[in-house]
Amino acid sequence: MWQRNSSIHRYGRSQLFTLSRMLLYSFLVFAICFFASARADVEDAQVVLDLSTADSSQNAPHWVVYADQYQSGVTGPPAASAIEGYNVFILSFLLTEGAWDKAYEWTTLTVDERTSIKSDYAAAGIKLLVSVFGSTDVPTTSGANPNATAATMASWVIEYGLDGIDVDYEDFAAMNSGTAEEWLIDFTRALRASLPQDKYIVTHAPVAPWFTPNGYVGGGYTKINQEVGDLIDWYNIQFYNQGSTEYTDCDGLLAASSSTWPETAMFEIANNGVDLSKLVIGKPATASDATNGYMNASMLATCLETAKKTGWAGGAMAWQYPNADASWISTVRSLSWPV
């Protein structure tokens, strides 16, 4: 801009130009300035467009692993190279009272350390999320306001530079009484008000039985999906801790659940209106990572292979790292989407 203005001034001061030549030069200078300005406007508009369409979403399949377990001498998430095969790593847990465990560890790192880890993950195509609530937090029963809670948790995600939030709501008393659904609907809408879909990931991690049709007075996750399913990127479904014989073979996991939790096998959930591409199969990495519902990695690999042949591409979730390491997910993906 300044250089162009000085050129115009030089031309204006010259006494050697005839009037016609002055007019010609004036026209040329005007044209140069006009087109340069137009180009700058286009470039500026492109910058705004690039920023406004920055996308933290992720296409299926999703390969998700949680981390809550304390590791001596380790602070924060592992290097991306240690979790090859995953594309989502979830720090656990952010509670209504504040950050705990791996989520808290993230806050103790310096800005430079967090930035370095995020860059490492981004280069490897891995999203870094925080999980909220978990089994020890009962926000509805304890009277937490869904809108205020969502605003606080969304601010935490933004402050600490994460890619999104996972809602691991396990307030069973509220679900059984019919008060959980509206609370979660309001909470999810409030989250999205602060964490828009073009920039942040929002997932939910319900237990599989909560998709039972007509099994809950408030509608369960069938109701939640109907109301705010379009705001949820995918479901990390917990197909474990629901009984010693539940979801322990491919048929019960995929095609037909037992009469205890009817119509909650994965394809049954999809048949009842939940987008199949949003259904991620969650399993414990080892028998010690859950009370029941364990399936070894090789059997789970067979189930994924079967599901893929039927048109599913949701992915798998593991509880938890470090038991669910790169070797575990490599085996799980080996027959469907090899690493």
Coordinates of N, CA and C in Angstrom, one line a residue, residues 62-174:
H62 N -14.0 -44.8 13.6 CA -13.3 -44.1 14.7 C -12.7 -45.2 15.6
W63 N -11.4 -45.0 15.9 CA -10.6 -45.9 16.7 C -10.3 -45.2 18.0
V64 N -11.0 -45.5 19.0 CA -11.1 -44.6 20.2 C -10.5 -45.4 21.4
V65 N -9.7 -44.7 22.2 CA -9.2 -45.3 23.5 C -9.2 -44.2 24.6
Y66 N -9.7 -44.7 25.7 CA -9.7 -43.8 26.9 C -8.5 -44.0 27.8
A67 N -8.2 -43.0 28.6 CA -7.1 -43.2 29.5 C -7.5 -42.5 30.9
D68 N -7.5 -43.3 31.9 CA -7.8 -42.8 33.2 C -6.8 -43.4 34.3
Q69 N -6.2 -44.4 33.9 CA -5.3 -45.2 34.8 C -4.0 -44.4 35.1
Y70 N -3.7 -44.3 36.4 CA -2.4 -43.7 36.8 C -1.2 -44.5 36.4
Q71 N -0.2 -43.9 35.9 CA 1.0 -44.5 35.5 C 2.2 -43.8 36.2
S72 N 2.9 -44.5 37.0 CA 4.0 -43.9 37.8 C 5.0 -43.2 36.8
G73 N 5.3 -42.0 37.1 CA 6.3 -41.3 36.3 C 5.8 -40.8 34.9
V74 N 4.5 -40.9 34.7 CA 4.0 -40.4 33.4 C 2.9 -39.4 33.7
T75 N 3.1 -38.2 33.0 CA 2.1 -37.1 33.1 C 1.6 -36.8 31.7
G76 N 0.3 -36.9 31.6 CA -0.3 -36.6 30.3 C -0.4 -37.7 29.4
P77 N -0.9 -37.5 28.1 CA -1.1 -38.6 27.2 C 0.3 -39.1 26.6
P78 N 0.3 -40.3 26.0 CA 1.5 -40.9 25.5 C 1.8 -40.2 24.1
A79 N 3.0 -40.4 23.6 CA 3.3 -40.0 22.3 C 2.5 -40.6 21.3
A80 N 2.2 -39.9 20.2 CA 1.4 -40.5 19.1 C 1.9 -41.8 18.6
S81 N 3.2 -42.0 18.6 CA 3.8 -43.2 18.1 C 3.4 -44.4 19.0
A82 N 3.1 -44.2 20.2 CA 2.8 -45.3 21.2 C 1.3 -45.7 21.0
I83 N 0.5 -45.0 20.3 CA -0.9 -45.4 20.1 C -1.2 -45.5 18.6
E84 N -0.3 -45.9 17.8 CA -0.5 -46.1 16.4 C -1.7 -47.0 16.2
G85 N -2.6 -46.6 15.3 CA -3.8 -47.4 15.0 C -5.1 -46.8 15.6
Y86 N -4.9 -45.9 16.5 CA -6.0 -45.1 17.1 C -6.1 -43.7 16.4
N87 N -7.3 -43.2 16.3 CA -7.4 -41.8 15.8 C -8.1 -40.9 16.8
V88 N -8.4 -41.4 18.0 CA -9.0 -40.6 19.1 C -8.5 -41.1 20.4
F89 N -8.0 -40.1 21.2 CA -7.5 -40.4 22.5 C -8.3 -39.5 23.5
I90 N -8.8 -40.2 24.5 CA -9.7 -39.4 25.4 C -9.2 -39.4 26.9
L91 N -8.9 -38.2 27.3 CA -8.5 -38.0 28.7 C -9.6 -38.1 29.7
S92 N -9.5 -38.8 30.8 CA -10.6 -39.0 31.7 C -10.1 -38.6 33.1
F93 N -11.0 -37.9 33.9 CA -12.3 -37.4 33.6 C -12.4 -35.9 34.1
L94 N -13.2 -35.2 33.4 CA -13.6 -33.8 33.9 C -14.9 -34.0 34.6
L95 N -15.0 -33.7 35.9 CA -16.2 -33.8 36.7 C -16.8 -32.5 37.0
T96 N -18.0 -32.5 37.5 CA -18.7 -31.3 37.9 C -17.9 -30.5 38.9
E97 N -17.0 -31.1 39.7 CA -16.2 -30.4 40.7 C -14.9 -30.0 40.1
G98 N -14.5 -30.4 38.9 CA -13.3 -30.1 38.3 C -12.6 -31.3 37.6
A99 N -11.4 -31.1 37.2 CA -10.6 -32.1 36.4 C -9.9 -33.1 37.4
W100 N -10.0 -34.4 37.0 CA -9.3 -35.4 37.8 C -8.5 -36.3 36.9
D101 N -7.6 -37.1 37.5 CA -6.9 -38.1 36.8 C -6.2 -37.6 35.5
K102 N -6.4 -38.2 34.4 CA -5.6 -37.8 33.2 C -6.1 -36.4 32.7
A103 N -7.3 -36.1 33.0 CA -7.7 -34.7 32.6 C -7.0 -33.7 33.4
Y104 N -6.8 -34.0 34.7 CA -6.1 -33.1 35.6 C -4.6 -33.0 35.2
E105 N -4.0 -34.1 34.8 CA -2.6 -34.1 34.4 C -2.4 -33.2 33.2
W106 N -3.4 -33.1 32.3 CA -3.3 -32.3 31.2 C -3.1 -30.8 31.6
T107 N -3.8 -30.4 32.7 CA -3.7 -29.0 33.1 C -2.4 -28.7 33.8
T108 N -1.7 -29.7 34.2 CA -0.4 -29.4 34.9 C 0.8 -29.2 33.9
L109 N 0.5 -29.6 32.6 CA 1.6 -29.4 31.6 C 1.6 -27.9 31.2
T110 N 2.8 -27.4 30.8 CA 2.9 -26.1 30.3 C 2.2 -25.9 29.0
V111 N 2.0 -24.7 28.6 CA 1.4 -24.4 27.3 C 2.2 -25.0 26.2
D112 N 3.5 -24.8 26.3 CA 4.4 -25.3 25.2 C 4.3 -26.8 25.1
E113 N 4.2 -27.5 26.3 CA 4.1 -29.0 26.3 C 2.8 -29.4 25.7
R114 N 1.7 -28.8 26.0 CA 0.4 -29.1 25.5 C 0.4 -28.9 23.9
T115 N 1.0 -27.8 23.5 CA 1.1 -27.4 22.1 C 1.9 -28.5 21.4
S116 N 3.0 -28.9 21.9 CA 3.8 -29.9 21.3 C 3.1 -31.2 21.1
I117 N 2.4 -31.6 22.2 CA 1.6 -32.9 22.1 C 0.5 -32.8 21.1
K118 N -0.2 -31.7 21.1 CA -1.3 -31.5 20.1 C -0.8 -31.5 18.7
S119 N 0.4 -30.9 18.5 CA 1.0 -30.9 17.1 C 1.4 -32.4 16.7
D120 N 1.9 -33.1 17.7 CA 2.3 -34.5 17.4 C 1.1 -35.3 17.1
Y121 N 0.0 -35.1 17.8 CA -1.2 -35.9 17.5 C -1.9 -35.5 16.2
A122 N -1.9 -34.2 15.9 CA -2.5 -33.7 14.7 C -1.7 -34.3 13.5
A123 N -0.4 -34.3 13.6 CA 0.4 -34.9 12.5 C 0.1 -36.3 12.2
A124 N -0.3 -37.0 13.3 CA -0.6 -38.5 13.2 C -2.1 -38.7 13.0
G125 N -2.9 -37.6 12.8 CA -4.3 -37.8 12.6 C -5.1 -38.2 13.8
I126 N -4.6 -37.9 15.0 CA -5.3 -38.3 16.2 C -6.0 -37.0 16.9
K127 N -7.2 -37.2 17.2 CA -8.0 -36.2 18.0 C -7.8 -36.4 19.5
L128 N -7.7 -35.3 20.2 CA -7.5 -35.4 21.7 C -8.8 -34.8 22.3
L129 N -9.5 -35.6 23.1 CA -10.7 -35.2 23.7 C -10.6 -35.4 25.2
V130 N -11.6 -34.8 25.9 CA -11.7 -35.1 27.4 C -13.1 -35.7 27.6
S131 N -13.1 -36.7 28.5 CA -14.4 -37.3 28.9 C -14.9 -36.7 30.2
V132 N -16.2 -36.5 30.2 CA -16.8 -35.9 31.4 C -17.7 -36.9 32.1
F133 N -17.8 -36.7 33.4 CA -18.7 -37.4 34.4 C -18.1 -38.8 34.8
G134 N -18.3 -39.8 33.9 CA -17.9 -41.1 34.3 C -18.7 -41.7 35.4
S135 N -18.3 -42.8 36.0 CA -19.1 -43.6 36.9 C -19.3 -43.0 38.2
T136 N -18.4 -42.0 38.6 CA -18.5 -41.5 40.0 C -19.3 -40.2 40.0
D137 N -19.7 -39.6 38.9 CA -20.3 -38.3 38.9 C -21.8 -38.5 38.5
V138 N -22.7 -38.0 39.3 CA -24.1 -38.1 39.0 C -24.8 -36.7 38.9
P139 N -24.6 -36.0 37.8 CA -24.9 -34.6 37.7 C -26.4 -34.3 37.9
T140 N -27.3 -35.2 37.3 CA -28.7 -35.0 37.4 C -29.2 -35.2 38.8
T141 N -28.8 -36.3 39.4 CA -29.2 -36.6 40.8 C -28.7 -35.6 41.8
S142 N -27.5 -35.1 41.5 CA -27.0 -34.1 42.5 C -27.5 -32.7 42.3
G143 N -28.3 -32.5 41.2 CA -28.9 -31.2 41.0 C -28.1 -30.2 40.2
A144 N -27.1 -30.7 39.5 CA -26.3 -29.8 38.6 C -27.2 -29.2 37.5
N145 N -27.0 -27.9 37.2 CA -27.7 -27.3 36.1 C -27.1 -27.7 34.8
P146 N -27.9 -28.3 33.8 CA -27.2 -28.7 32.6 C -26.6 -27.6 31.8
N147 N -27.2 -26.5 31.7 CA -26.7 -25.4 30.9 C -25.4 -24.8 31.5
A148 N -25.5 -24.6 32.8 CA -24.3 -24.0 33.4 C -23.1 -25.0 33.4
T149 N -23.4 -26.3 33.6 CA -22.4 -27.3 33.6 C -21.8 -27.4 32.2
A150 N -22.6 -27.4 31.2 CA -22.1 -27.4 29.8 C -21.2 -26.2 29.5
A151 N -21.6 -25.1 29.9 CA -20.8 -23.9 29.7 C -19.5 -23.9 30.3
T152 N -19.4 -24.4 31.6 CA -18.2 -24.6 32.3 C -17.3 -25.6 31.6
M153 N -17.8 -26.7 31.3 CA -17.0 -27.8 30.7 C -16.5 -27.4 29.3
A154 N -17.4 -26.7 28.5 CA -17.0 -26.3 27.2 C -15.8 -25.2 27.3
S155 N -15.9 -24.4 28.3 CA -14.8 -23.4 28.5 C -13.5 -24.1 28.8
W156 N -13.6 -25.2 29.6 CA -12.4 -25.9 29.9 C -11.8 -26.5 28.6
V157 N -12.6 -27.1 27.8 CA -12.1 -27.7 26.5 C -11.4 -26.6 25.7
I158 N -12.0 -25.4 25.6 CA -11.4 -24.3 24.8 C -10.1 -23.8 25.4
E159 N -10.2 -23.6 26.8 CA -9.0 -23.1 27.5 C -7.8 -24.0 27.3
Y160 N -8.0 -25.4 27.3 CA -6.9 -26.3 27.3 C -6.7 -26.9 25.9
G161 N -7.3 -26.3 24.9 CA -6.9 -26.6 23.5 C -7.3 -28.0 23.0
L162 N -8.3 -28.6 23.5 CA -8.7 -29.9 23.0 C -9.6 -29.9 21.8
D163 N -9.8 -31.1 21.2 CA -10.6 -31.2 20.0 C -12.1 -31.4 20.3
G164 N -12.4 -31.7 21.5 CA -13.8 -31.9 21.8 C -14.0 -32.6 23.1
I165 N -15.2 -33.1 23.3 CA -15.7 -33.6 24.6 C -16.5 -34.9 24.4
D166 N -16.3 -35.8 25.3 CA -17.0 -37.1 25.3 C -17.9 -37.1 26.6
V167 N -19.2 -37.4 26.4 CA -20.1 -37.4 27.5 C -20.4 -38.8 28.0
D168 N -19.6 -39.2 29.0 CA -19.7 -40.5 29.6 C -20.7 -40.4 30.9
Y169 N -21.9 -40.2 30.6 CA -23.0 -40.0 31.6 C -23.4 -41.4 32.1
E170 N -23.3 -41.5 33.5 CA -23.6 -42.8 34.1 C -24.5 -42.6 35.3
D171 N -25.4 -41.6 35.3 CA -26.3 -41.4 36.4 C -27.5 -42.3 36.2
F172 N -27.3 -43.6 36.7 CA -28.3 -44.6 36.5 C -29.6 -44.3 37.2
A173 N -29.5 -43.7 38.4 CA -30.8 -43.4 39.1 C -31.6 -42.4 38.3
A174 N -31.0 -41.4 37.7 CA -31.7 -40.5 36.9 C -32.3 -41.1 35.6

